[in-house]
Amino acid sequence: MDRREFLLGAAGLTLAASPLGVLSCSTPHRSEKGSDLKLSFQEKTAPGKDLNERLDYMEALGIAALEPGGRGLADRVNELQQALRGRDIKTSAICAGFEGFILAEDPAVKAAFDSSIRDIIAAAGELGSTGVIMVPVFNHQKPALPHTLQTREYLCEQMHELGEYALKHNTTVILEPLNRKEAHYLRQVADAAAICRDSKSAGVKCMGDFWHMQEETSDYAAFISAGEYLQHVHVASRGHRRMPGEDGELDNYIDGMRALKQLGYDKYISFECGTDGDRNQTVPAAVELLRSQWKLA
């Protein structure tokens, strides 16, 4: 059995075991939209001594977009616009960077969140970003509102306001579910999608992260559950959060990629990971692995 046969067989077994396995068989038609794999790198993913060297490397590798960090983004808009000018590289999502958190009990912490995320959203709009990634609360952020229905209703109200603000700046806010080691609130993609729906704003979206999706029973089902709200995807190796491929056969993304193709997903899959090796070797190897698995999906 060669590698292609192994991966196809593994993907088939995973899908058959998933609760939505039947759905994949009953929806054979794929959207032509989103048929191309669009990869994105965070700012420190590619090797290079500065941003321009990294962008040169990304361009040579055919990477479609850059995912900048959100901290201090308003002061970097011109820098990033100049660096991207004339390149075939877009801005994907903006990775957090705000102060405070949305479910803070302390009014001063919540106020810091409200102010800083709006600054990032406005800057994201100037850069043509697909959205600003946010987590409602990390485990270490206290005191936080309790995990109750009232808190969920409050979160939906707050997300509606942020979503409408984001739309005015031609971008979105993107809810990211995390695994239980990092967050007690919002751990599954379907829950994030439900909050998007109940926020009643087209500016509220969600994402999936292959690393955090260890909380899910099926990559395929997780992405299908996001549906129209899916705006971004993160990827890393599935054992130690390194470059895809550094954890060997664990790094199988075909099940999730099949769902992305069936959804007609046309946004980005962005690297959020470190590496234990030489980036000049591990980065292109990871890109090749994802491209080969996308074809198999």
PDB file of C-alpha atoms in Angstrom:
ATOM      1  CA  MET A   1       0.000   0.000   0.000  1.00  0.00           C
ATOM      2  CA  ASP A   2       1.494   3.356  -1.007  1.00  0.00           C
ATOM      3  CA  ARG A   3       0.971   6.666   0.874  1.00  0.00           C
ATOM      4  CA  ARG A   4      -1.894   7.774  -1.373  1.00  0.00           C
ATOM      5  CA  GLU A   5      -3.830   4.553  -0.737  1.00  0.00           C
ATOM      6  CA  PHE A   6      -3.146   4.795   2.993  1.00  0.00           C
ATOM      7  CA  LEU A   7      -4.422   8.363   3.242  1.00  0.00           C
ATOM      8  CA  LEU A   8      -7.496   7.671   1.163  1.00  0.00           C
ATOM      9  CA  GLY A   9      -8.280   4.609   3.261  1.00  0.00           C
ATOM     10  CA  ALA A  10      -7.760   6.472   6.532  1.00  0.00           C
ATOM     11  CA  ALA A  11      -9.967   9.325   5.380  1.00  0.00           C
ATOM     12  CA  GLY A  12     -12.695   6.906   4.339  1.00  0.00           C
ATOM     13  CA  LEU A  13     -12.658   5.142   7.699  1.00  0.00           C
ATOM     14  CA  THR A  14     -12.817   8.452   9.545  1.00  0.00           C
ATOM     15  CA  LEU A  15     -15.726   9.667   7.462  1.00  0.00           C
ATOM     16  CA  ALA A  16     -17.637   6.416   7.809  1.00  0.00           C
ATOM     17  CA  ALA A  17     -17.286   6.636  11.573  1.00  0.00           C
ATOM     18  CA  SER A  18     -18.483  10.221  11.727  1.00  0.00           C
ATOM     19  CA  PRO A  19     -22.087  11.136  12.569  1.00  0.00           C
ATOM     20  CA  LEU A  20     -22.340  12.993   9.264  1.00  0.00           C
ATOM     21  CA  GLY A  21     -20.897  10.187   7.177  1.00  0.00           C
ATOM     22  CA  VAL A  22     -24.278   9.613   5.542  1.00  0.00           C
ATOM     23  CA  LEU A  23     -24.537  13.312   4.698  1.00  0.00           C
ATOM     24  CA  SER A  24     -21.333  13.195   2.650  1.00  0.00           C
ATOM     25  CA  CYS A  25     -22.815  10.366   0.576  1.00  0.00           C
ATOM     26  CA  SER A  26     -26.071  12.210  -0.003  1.00  0.00           C
ATOM     27  CA  THR A  27     -24.408  15.469  -1.096  1.00  0.00           C
ATOM     28  CA  PRO A  28     -22.163  14.442  -4.002  1.00  0.00           C
ATOM     29  CA  HIS A  29     -22.237  17.803  -5.782  1.00  0.00           C
ATOM     30  CA  ARG A  30     -19.441  20.189  -4.851  1.00  0.00           C
ATOM     31  CA  SER A  31     -19.453  23.904  -5.372  1.00  0.00           C
ATOM     32  CA  GLU A  32     -16.929  25.025  -7.967  1.00  0.00           C
ATOM     33  CA  LYS A  33     -16.297  28.053  -5.762  1.00  0.00           C
ATOM     34  CA  GLY A  34     -13.465  27.430  -3.341  1.00  0.00           C
ATOM     35  CA  SER A  35     -11.942  24.584  -5.350  1.00  0.00           C
ATOM     36  CA  ASP A  36      -8.449  26.050  -4.985  1.00  0.00           C
ATOM     37  CA  LEU A  37      -6.415  25.723  -1.803  1.00  0.00           C
ATOM     38  CA  LYS A  38      -5.497  29.193  -0.523  1.00  0.00           C
ATOM     39  CA  LEU A  39      -2.753  29.033   2.095  1.00  0.00           C
ATOM     40  CA  SER A  40      -1.857  31.828   4.503  1.00  0.00           C
ATOM     41  CA  PHE A  41       1.108  32.351   6.826  1.00  0.00           C
ATOM     42  CA  GLN A  42       1.294  34.236  10.085  1.00  0.00           C
ATOM     43  CA  GLU A  43       4.058  36.835  10.179  1.00  0.00           C
ATOM     44  CA  LYS A  44       6.781  34.620  11.660  1.00  0.00           C
ATOM     45  CA  THR A  45       5.993  31.407   9.755  1.00  0.00           C
ATOM     46  CA  ALA A  46       8.307  31.911   6.788  1.00  0.00           C
ATOM     47  CA  PRO A  47      12.081  32.157   7.248  1.00  0.00           C
ATOM     48  CA  GLY A  48      13.651  35.590   6.790  1.00  0.00           C
ATOM     49  CA  LYS A  49      15.219  38.377   8.810  1.00  0.00           C
ATOM     50  CA  ASP A  50      12.402  40.878   8.214  1.00  0.00           C
ATOM     51  CA  LEU A  51       8.880  41.133   6.807  1.00  0.00           C
ATOM     52  CA  ASN A  52       9.977  41.788   3.233  1.00  0.00           C
ATOM     53  CA  GLU A  53      12.265  38.751   3.161  1.00  0.00           C
ATOM     54  CA  ARG A  54       9.465  36.612   4.527  1.00  0.00           C
ATOM     55  CA  LEU A  55       7.045  37.954   1.936  1.00  0.00           C
ATOM     56  CA  ASP A  56       9.572  37.195  -0.816  1.00  0.00           C
ATOM     57  CA  TYR A  57       9.777  33.631   0.483  1.00  0.00           C
ATOM     58  CA  MET A  58       5.975  33.342   0.632  1.00  0.00           C
ATOM     59  CA  GLU A  59       5.595  34.656  -2.902  1.00  0.00           C
ATOM     60  CA  ALA A  60       8.113  32.162  -4.250  1.00  0.00           C
ATOM     61  CA  LEU A  61       6.220  29.362  -2.483  1.00  0.00           C
ATOM     62  CA  GLY A  62       2.846  30.487  -3.851  1.00  0.00           C
ATOM     63  CA  ILE A  63       1.339  31.470  -0.494  1.00  0.00           C
ATOM     64  CA  ALA A  64      -1.840  33.481  -1.032  1.00  0.00           C
ATOM     65  CA  ALA A  65      -2.104  35.623   2.099  1.00  0.00           C
ATOM     66  CA  LEU A  66      -0.513  37.006   5.248  1.00  0.00           C
ATOM     67  CA  GLU A  67      -2.140  36.786   8.691  1.00  0.00           C
ATOM     68  CA  PRO A  68      -0.775  39.715  10.730  1.00  0.00           C
ATOM     69  CA  GLY A  69      -0.973  39.977  14.497  1.00  0.00           C
ATOM     70  CA  GLY A  70      -3.475  42.488  15.821  1.00  0.00           C
ATOM     71  CA  ARG A  71      -1.400  44.145  18.550  1.00  0.00           C
ATOM     72  CA  GLY A  72      -0.505  47.679  17.463  1.00  0.00           C
ATOM     73  CA  LEU A  73      -2.067  47.043  14.047  1.00  0.00           C
ATOM     74  CA  ALA A  74      -3.463  50.565  13.672  1.00  0.00           C
ATOM     75  CA  ASP A  75       0.103  51.922  13.727  1.00  0.00           C
ATOM     76  CA  ARG A  76       1.279  49.359  11.150  1.00  0.00           C
ATOM     77  CA  VAL A  77      -1.324  49.819   8.425  1.00  0.00           C
ATOM     78  CA  ASN A  78       0.952  51.897   6.203  1.00  0.00           C
ATOM     79  CA  GLU A  79       3.921  49.557   6.785  1.00  0.00           C
ATOM     80  CA  LEU A  80       1.877  46.517   5.781  1.00  0.00           C
ATOM     81  CA  GLN A  81       0.263  48.226   2.814  1.00  0.00           C
ATOM     82  CA  GLN A  82       3.683  49.242   1.497  1.00  0.00           C
ATOM     83  CA  ALA A  83       5.106  45.743   2.040  1.00  0.00           C
ATOM     84  CA  LEU A  84       2.196  44.091   0.197  1.00  0.00           C
ATOM     85  CA  ARG A  85       1.990  46.608  -2.649  1.00  0.00           C
ATOM     86  CA  GLY A  86       2.662  44.995  -6.018  1.00  0.00           C
ATOM     87  CA  ARG A  87       2.654  41.485  -4.537  1.00  0.00           C
ATOM     88  CA  ASP A  88       0.191  38.692  -5.210  1.00  0.00           C
ATOM     89  CA  ILE A  89      -0.376  38.289  -1.467  1.00  0.00           C
ATOM     90  CA  LYS A  90      -3.544  39.424   0.307  1.00  0.00           C
ATOM     91  CA  THR A  91      -4.351  39.949   3.990  1.00  0.00           C
ATOM     92  CA  SER A  92      -6.252  37.027   5.499  1.00  0.00           C
ATOM     93  CA  ALA A  93      -7.524  37.251   9.076  1.00  0.00           C
ATOM     94  CA  ILE A  94      -5.992  39.378  11.824  1.00  0.00           C
ATOM     95  CA  CYS A  95      -4.860  37.307  14.808  1.00  0.00           C
ATOM     96  CA  ALA A  96      -6.332  38.848  17.990  1.00  0.00           C
ATOM     97  CA  GLY A  97      -4.026  41.411  19.669  1.00  0.00           C
ATOM     98  CA  PHE A  98      -6.694  43.259  21.662  1.00  0.00           C
ATOM     99  CA  GLU A  99      -6.601  44.078  25.366  1.00  0.00           C
ATOM    100  CA  GLY A 100      -9.023  42.649  27.935  1.00  0.00           C
ATOM    101  CA  PHE A 101     -11.788  40.234  26.918  1.00  0.00           C
ATOM    102  CA  ILE A 102     -15.444  40.397  26.011  1.00  0.00           C
ATOM    103  CA  LEU A 103     -16.771  38.322  28.960  1.00  0.00           C
ATOM    104  CA  ALA A 104     -14.867  40.247  31.639  1.00  0.00           C
ATOM    105  CA  GLU A 105     -16.703  41.001  34.889  1.00  0.00           C
ATOM    106  CA  ASP A 106     -14.445  43.993  35.567  1.00  0.00           C
ATOM    107  CA  PRO A 107     -15.879  47.024  33.674  1.00  0.00           C
ATOM    108  CA  ALA A 108     -12.394  48.474  33.131  1.00  0.00           C
ATOM    109  CA  VAL A 109     -11.179  45.237  31.486  1.00  0.00           C
ATOM    110  CA  LYS A 110     -14.284  45.116  29.297  1.00  0.00           C
ATOM    111  CA  ALA A 111     -13.806  48.767  28.325  1.00  0.00           C
ATOM    112  CA  ALA A 112     -10.219  48.047  27.299  1.00  0.00           C
ATOM    113  CA  PHE A 113     -11.506  45.239  25.101  1.00  0.00           C
ATOM    114  CA  ASP A 114     -14.203  47.407  23.507  1.00  0.00           C
ATOM    115  CA  SER A 115     -11.759  50.148  22.613  1.00  0.00           C
ATOM    116  CA  SER A 116      -8.837  48.035  21.429  1.00  0.00           C
ATOM    117  CA  ILE A 117     -10.788  45.586  19.279  1.00  0.00           C
ATOM    118  CA  ARG A 118     -12.519  48.419  17.467  1.00  0.00           C
ATOM    119  CA  ASP A 119      -9.148  49.929  16.634  1.00  0.00           C
ATOM    120  CA  ILE A 120      -8.039  46.567  15.230  1.00  0.00           C
ATOM    121  CA  ILE A 121     -11.275  46.110  13.266  1.00  0.00           C
ATOM    122  CA  ALA A 122     -10.871  49.535  11.639  1.00  0.00           C
ATOM    123  CA  ALA A 123      -7.263  48.737  10.702  1.00  0.00           C
ATOM    124  CA  ALA A 124      -8.303  45.312   9.387  1.00  0.00           C
ATOM    125  CA  GLY A 125     -10.772  47.015   7.081  1.00  0.00           C
ATOM    126  CA  GLU A 126      -8.051  49.264   5.681  1.00  0.00           C
ATOM    127  CA  LEU A 127      -5.936  46.198   4.925  1.00  0.00           C
ATOM    128  CA  GLY A 128      -8.775  44.319   3.212  1.00  0.00           C
ATOM    129  CA  SER A 129      -8.674  41.606   5.863  1.00  0.00           C
ATOM    130  CA  THR A 130     -11.264  38.836   6.016  1.00  0.00           C
ATOM    131  CA  GLY A 131     -11.809  39.480   9.743  1.00  0.00           C
ATOM    132  CA  VAL A 132     -10.425  39.826  13.268  1.00  0.00           C
ATOM    133  CA  ILE A 133     -10.056  36.606  15.259  1.00  0.00           C
ATOM    134  CA  MET A 134     -11.296  36.727  18.857  1.00  0.00           C
ATOM    135  CA  VAL A 135     -11.717  34.320  21.768  1.00  0.00           C
ATOM    136  CA  PRO A 136     -14.496  35.153  24.283  1.00  0.00           C
ATOM    137  CA  VAL A 137     -12.364  34.190  27.301  1.00  0.00           C
ATOM    138  CA  PHE A 138      -9.216  32.167  28.016  1.00  0.00           C
ATOM    139  CA  ASN A 139      -8.958  29.997  31.125  1.00  0.00           C
ATOM    140  CA  HIS A 140      -6.464  32.383  32.728  1.00  0.00           C
ATOM    141  CA  GLN A 141      -8.671  35.452  32.259  1.00  0.00           C
ATOM    142  CA  LYS A 142     -10.537  36.141  35.495  1.00  0.00           C
ATOM    143  CA  PRO A 143     -12.954  37.210  36.796  1.00  0.00           C
ATOM    144  CA  ALA A 144     -15.190  36.173  33.920  1.00  0.00           C
ATOM    145  CA  LEU A 145     -18.935  35.951  33.552  1.00  0.00           C
ATOM    146  CA  PRO A 146     -20.312  32.496  34.465  1.00  0.00           C
ATOM    147  CA  HIS A 147     -21.095  29.927  31.796  1.00  0.00           C
ATOM    148  CA  THR A 148     -24.885  30.453  31.785  1.00  0.00           C
ATOM    149  CA  LEU A 149     -27.682  31.086  29.300  1.00  0.00           C
ATOM    150  CA  GLN A 150     -27.689  34.729  30.369  1.00  0.00           C
ATOM    151  CA  THR A 151     -24.005  35.008  29.525  1.00  0.00           C
ATOM    152  CA  ARG A 152     -24.632  33.499  26.114  1.00  0.00           C
ATOM    153  CA  GLU A 153     -27.425  35.993  25.459  1.00  0.00           C
ATOM    154  CA  TYR A 154     -25.125  38.807  26.542  1.00  0.00           C
ATOM    155  CA  LEU A 155     -22.359  37.517  24.253  1.00  0.00           C
ATOM    156  CA  CYS A 156     -24.748  37.413  21.292  1.00  0.00           C
ATOM    157  CA  GLU A 157     -25.789  41.019  21.967  1.00  0.00           C
ATOM    158  CA  GLN A 158     -22.174  42.139  22.210  1.00  0.00           C
ATOM    159  CA  MET A 159     -21.194  40.212  19.068  1.00  0.00           C
ATOM    160  CA  HIS A 160     -24.066  41.836  17.176  1.00  0.00           C
ATOM    161  CA  GLU A 161     -22.639  45.274  17.997  1.00  0.00           C
ATOM    162  CA  LEU A 162     -19.128  44.235  16.981  1.00  0.00           C
ATOM    163  CA  GLY A 163     -20.380  42.574  13.813  1.00  0.00           C
ATOM    164  CA  GLU A 164     -22.267  45.662  12.714  1.00  0.00           C
ATOM    165  CA  TYR A 165     -19.201  47.807  13.454  1.00  0.00           C
ATOM    166  CA  ALA A 166     -17.055  45.411  11.411  1.00  0.00           C
ATOM    167  CA  LEU A 167     -19.442  45.588   8.446  1.00  0.00           C
ATOM    168  CA  LYS A 168     -19.055  49.370   8.395  1.00  0.00           C
ATOM    169  CA  HIS A 169     -15.343  48.744   7.917  1.00  0.00           C
ATOM    170  CA  ASN A 170     -15.880  46.047   5.260  1.00  0.00           C
ATOM    171  CA  THR A 171     -14.624  43.202   7.423  1.00  0.00           C
ATOM    172  CA  THR A 172     -15.857  40.772  10.096  1.00  0.00           C
ATOM    173  CA  VAL A 173     -15.188  39.485  13.601  1.00  0.00           C
ATOM    174  CA  ILE A 174     -14.317  35.776  13.780  1.00  0.00           C
ATOM    175  CA  LEU A 175     -15.063  33.619  16.842  1.00  0.00           C
ATOM    176  CA  GLU A 176     -12.427  30.957  17.494  1.00  0.00           C
ATOM    177  CA  PRO A 177     -13.252  27.830  19.539  1.00  0.00           C
ATOM    178  CA  LEU A 178     -10.314  26.501  21.597  1.00  0.00           C
ATOM    179  CA  ASN A 179      -9.583  23.204  23.303  1.00  0.00           C
ATOM    180  CA  ARG A 180     -10.410  22.784  26.983  1.00  0.00           C
ATOM    181  CA  LYS A 181      -6.787  23.287  28.047  1.00  0.00           C
ATOM    182  CA  GLU A 182      -7.002  26.891  26.871  1.00  0.00           C
ATOM    183  CA  ALA A 183     -10.661  27.891  27.251  1.00  0.00           C
ATOM    184  CA  HIS A 184     -13.701  26.756  29.222  1.00  0.00           C
ATOM    185  CA  TYR A 185     -16.120  28.700  27.018  1.00  0.00           C
ATOM    186  CA  LEU A 186     -16.660  27.951  23.309  1.00  0.00           C
ATOM    187  CA  ARG A 187     -14.815  24.750  22.461  1.00  0.00           C
ATOM    188  CA  GLN A 188     -16.643  23.440  19.382  1.00  0.00           C
ATOM    189  CA  VAL A 189     -17.184  24.870  15.932  1.00  0.00           C
ATOM    190  CA  ALA A 190     -20.929  24.160  15.960  1.00  0.00           C
ATOM    191  CA  ASP A 191     -21.339  26.226  19.140  1.00  0.00           C
ATOM    192  CA  ALA A 192     -19.462  29.122  17.543  1.00  0.00           C
ATOM    193  CA  ALA A 193     -21.659  28.891  14.449  1.00  0.00           C
ATOM    194  CA  ALA A 194     -24.796  28.932  16.617  1.00  0.00           C
ATOM    195  CA  ILE A 195     -23.598  32.128  18.297  1.00  0.00           C
ATOM    196  CA  CYS A 196     -22.965  33.639  14.855  1.00  0.00           C
ATOM    197  CA  ARG A 197     -26.545  32.797  13.896  1.00  0.00           C
ATOM    198  CA  ASP A 198     -28.036  34.154  17.108  1.00  0.00           C
ATOM    199  CA  SER A 199     -25.968  37.337  16.965  1.00  0.00           C
ATOM    200  CA  LYS A 200     -28.016  38.341  13.928  1.00  0.00           C
ATOM    201  CA  SER A 201     -25.231  40.203  12.154  1.00  0.00           C
ATOM    202  CA  ALA A 202     -23.613  39.283   8.853  1.00  0.00           C
ATOM    203  CA  GLY A 203     -20.389  40.627  10.341  1.00  0.00           C
ATOM    204  CA  VAL A 204     -20.114  37.807  12.898  1.00  0.00           C
ATOM    205  CA  LYS A 205     -18.308  34.698  11.642  1.00  0.00           C
ATOM    206  CA  CYS A 206     -16.414  31.732  13.077  1.00  0.00           C
ATOM    207  CA  MET A 207     -13.432  29.540  12.311  1.00  0.00           C
ATOM    208  CA  GLY A 208     -12.003  26.098  12.880  1.00  0.00           C
ATOM    209  CA  ASP A 209      -8.458  25.259  13.979  1.00  0.00           C
ATOM    210  CA  PHE A 210      -7.228  21.739  13.209  1.00  0.00           C
ATOM    211  CA  TRP A 211      -5.139  21.843  16.408  1.00  0.00           C
ATOM    212  CA  HIS A 212      -7.993  22.906  18.704  1.00  0.00           C
ATOM    213  CA  MET A 213     -10.460  20.635  16.914  1.00  0.00           C
ATOM    214  CA  GLN A 214      -9.255  17.706  19.015  1.00  0.00           C
ATOM    215  CA  GLU A 215     -12.453  18.576  20.937  1.00  0.00           C
ATOM    216  CA  GLU A 216     -14.441  17.424  17.893  1.00  0.00           C
ATOM    217  CA  THR A 217     -15.436  13.860  17.038  1.00  0.00           C
ATOM    218  CA  SER A 218     -15.030  14.583  13.318  1.00  0.00           C
ATOM    219  CA  ASP A 219     -13.203  17.282  11.344  1.00  0.00           C
ATOM    220  CA  TYR A 220     -15.731  16.803   8.571  1.00  0.00           C
ATOM    221  CA  ALA A 221     -18.745  17.298  10.843  1.00  0.00           C
ATOM    222  CA  ALA A 222     -17.156  20.294  12.578  1.00  0.00           C
ATOM    223  CA  PHE A 223     -16.661  22.230   9.351  1.00  0.00           C
ATOM    224  CA  ILE A 224     -20.025  21.207   7.913  1.00  0.00           C
ATOM    225  CA  SER A 225     -21.669  22.504  11.106  1.00  0.00           C
ATOM    226  CA  ALA A 226     -20.116  25.941  10.511  1.00  0.00           C
ATOM    227  CA  GLY A 227     -21.704  26.253   7.094  1.00  0.00           C
ATOM    228  CA  GLU A 228     -22.048  29.816   5.826  1.00  0.00           C
ATOM    229  CA  TYR A 229     -20.399  31.227   8.959  1.00  0.00           C
ATOM    230  CA  LEU A 230     -16.983  29.674   8.328  1.00  0.00           C
ATOM    231  CA  GLN A 231     -14.527  32.512   7.632  1.00  0.00           C
ATOM    232  CA  HIS A 232     -11.058  31.184   8.501  1.00  0.00           C
ATOM    233  CA  VAL A 233      -9.118  27.994   9.251  1.00  0.00           C
ATOM    234  CA  HIS A 234      -5.906  27.457  11.235  1.00  0.00           C
ATOM    235  CA  VAL A 235      -3.618  24.482  10.747  1.00  0.00           C
ATOM    236  CA  ALA A 236      -0.738  22.906  12.688  1.00  0.00           C
ATOM    237  CA  SER A 237       0.625  19.416  13.257  1.00  0.00           C
ATOM    238  CA  ARG A 238      -1.767  17.356  15.329  1.00  0.00           C
ATOM    239  CA  GLY A 239       0.554  16.092  18.033  1.00  0.00           C
ATOM    240  CA  HIS A 240       2.788  18.970  19.101  1.00  0.00           C
ATOM    241  CA  ARG A 241       1.452  21.992  17.162  1.00  0.00           C
ATOM    242  CA  ARG A 242       4.422  22.156  14.815  1.00  0.00           C
ATOM    243  CA  MET A 243       4.516  22.344  11.020  1.00  0.00           C
ATOM    244  CA  PRO A 244       2.068  19.963   9.334  1.00  0.00           C
ATOM    245  CA  GLY A 245       3.960  16.755   8.712  1.00  0.00           C
ATOM    246  CA  GLU A 246       6.212  16.982  11.765  1.00  0.00           C
ATOM    247  CA  ASP A 247       3.906  14.573  13.599  1.00  0.00           C
ATOM    248  CA  GLY A 248       3.938  11.992  10.824  1.00  0.00           C
ATOM    249  CA  GLU A 249       0.755  10.053  10.083  1.00  0.00           C
ATOM    250  CA  LEU A 250      -1.142  12.016  12.747  1.00  0.00           C
ATOM    251  CA  ASP A 251      -1.139  14.935  10.331  1.00  0.00           C
ATOM    252  CA  ASN A 252      -4.061  13.876   8.178  1.00  0.00           C
ATOM    253  CA  TYR A 253      -6.367  16.769   7.242  1.00  0.00           C
ATOM    254  CA  ILE A 254      -8.270  15.092   4.393  1.00  0.00           C
ATOM    255  CA  ASP A 255     -11.530  14.607   6.328  1.00  0.00           C
ATOM    256  CA  GLY A 256     -11.775  18.320   7.108  1.00  0.00           C
ATOM    257  CA  MET A 257     -10.607  19.363   3.658  1.00  0.00           C
ATOM    258  CA  ARG A 258     -13.361  17.283   2.077  1.00  0.00           C
ATOM    259  CA  ALA A 259     -15.905  19.289   4.069  1.00  0.00           C
ATOM    260  CA  LEU A 260     -14.277  22.567   3.029  1.00  0.00           C
ATOM    261  CA  LYS A 261     -14.545  21.568  -0.618  1.00  0.00           C
ATOM    262  CA  GLN A 262     -18.179  20.566  -0.244  1.00  0.00           C
ATOM    263  CA  LEU A 263     -18.930  23.903   1.425  1.00  0.00           C
ATOM    264  CA  GLY A 264     -17.256  25.770  -1.413  1.00  0.00           C
ATOM    265  CA  TYR A 265     -14.939  27.355   1.155  1.00  0.00           C
ATOM    266  CA  ASP A 266     -13.084  30.177  -0.597  1.00  0.00           C
ATOM    267  CA  LYS A 267     -11.180  31.767   2.296  1.00  0.00           C
ATOM    268  CA  TYR A 268      -7.791  30.788   3.744  1.00  0.00           C
ATOM    269  CA  ILE A 269      -6.122  27.947   5.621  1.00  0.00           C
ATOM    270  CA  SER A 270      -3.488  29.701   7.703  1.00  0.00           C
ATOM    271  CA  PHE A 271      -0.437  28.267   9.477  1.00  0.00           C
ATOM    272  CA  GLU A 272      -0.448  28.862  13.253  1.00  0.00           C
ATOM    273  CA  CYS A 273       2.449  26.746  14.485  1.00  0.00           C
ATOM    274  CA  GLY A 274       6.112  26.538  15.364  1.00  0.00           C
ATOM    275  CA  THR A 275       8.692  24.046  14.164  1.00  0.00           C
ATOM    276  CA  ASP A 276      11.329  21.766  15.640  1.00  0.00           C
ATOM    277  CA  GLY A 277      13.423  21.875  12.475  1.00  0.00           C
ATOM    278  CA  ASP A 278      14.932  24.210   9.919  1.00  0.00           C
ATOM    279  CA  ARG A 279      12.163  26.398   8.506  1.00  0.00           C
ATOM    280  CA  ASN A 280      13.782  26.267   5.084  1.00  0.00           C
ATOM    281  CA  GLN A 281      12.973  22.557   5.110  1.00  0.00           C
ATOM    282  CA  THR A 282       9.880  22.158   7.321  1.00  0.00           C
ATOM    283  CA  VAL A 283       7.859  25.028   5.804  1.00  0.00           C
ATOM    284  CA  PRO A 284       7.945  23.920   2.137  1.00  0.00           C
ATOM    285  CA  ALA A 285       7.439  20.300   3.210  1.00  0.00           C
ATOM    286  CA  ALA A 286       4.309  21.319   5.143  1.00  0.00           C
ATOM    287  CA  VAL A 287       2.984  23.278   2.174  1.00  0.00           C
ATOM    288  CA  GLU A 288       3.515  20.298  -0.127  1.00  0.00           C
ATOM    289  CA  LEU A 289       1.751  17.980   2.343  1.00  0.00           C
ATOM    290  CA  LEU A 290      -1.328  20.217   2.520  1.00  0.00           C
ATOM    291  CA  ARG A 291      -1.460  20.624  -1.247  1.00  0.00           C
ATOM    292  CA  SER A 292      -1.219  16.874  -1.801  1.00  0.00           C
ATOM    293  CA  GLN A 293      -3.928  16.136   0.786  1.00  0.00           C
ATOM    294  CA  TRP A 294      -6.180  18.843  -0.698  1.00  0.00           C
ATOM    295  CA  LYS A 295      -5.980  17.019  -4.023  1.00  0.00           C
ATOM    296  CA  LEU A 296      -6.844  13.725  -2.320  1.00  0.00           C
ATOM    297  CA  ALA A 297      -9.849  15.310  -0.606  1.00  0.00           C
TER     298      ALA A 297
END
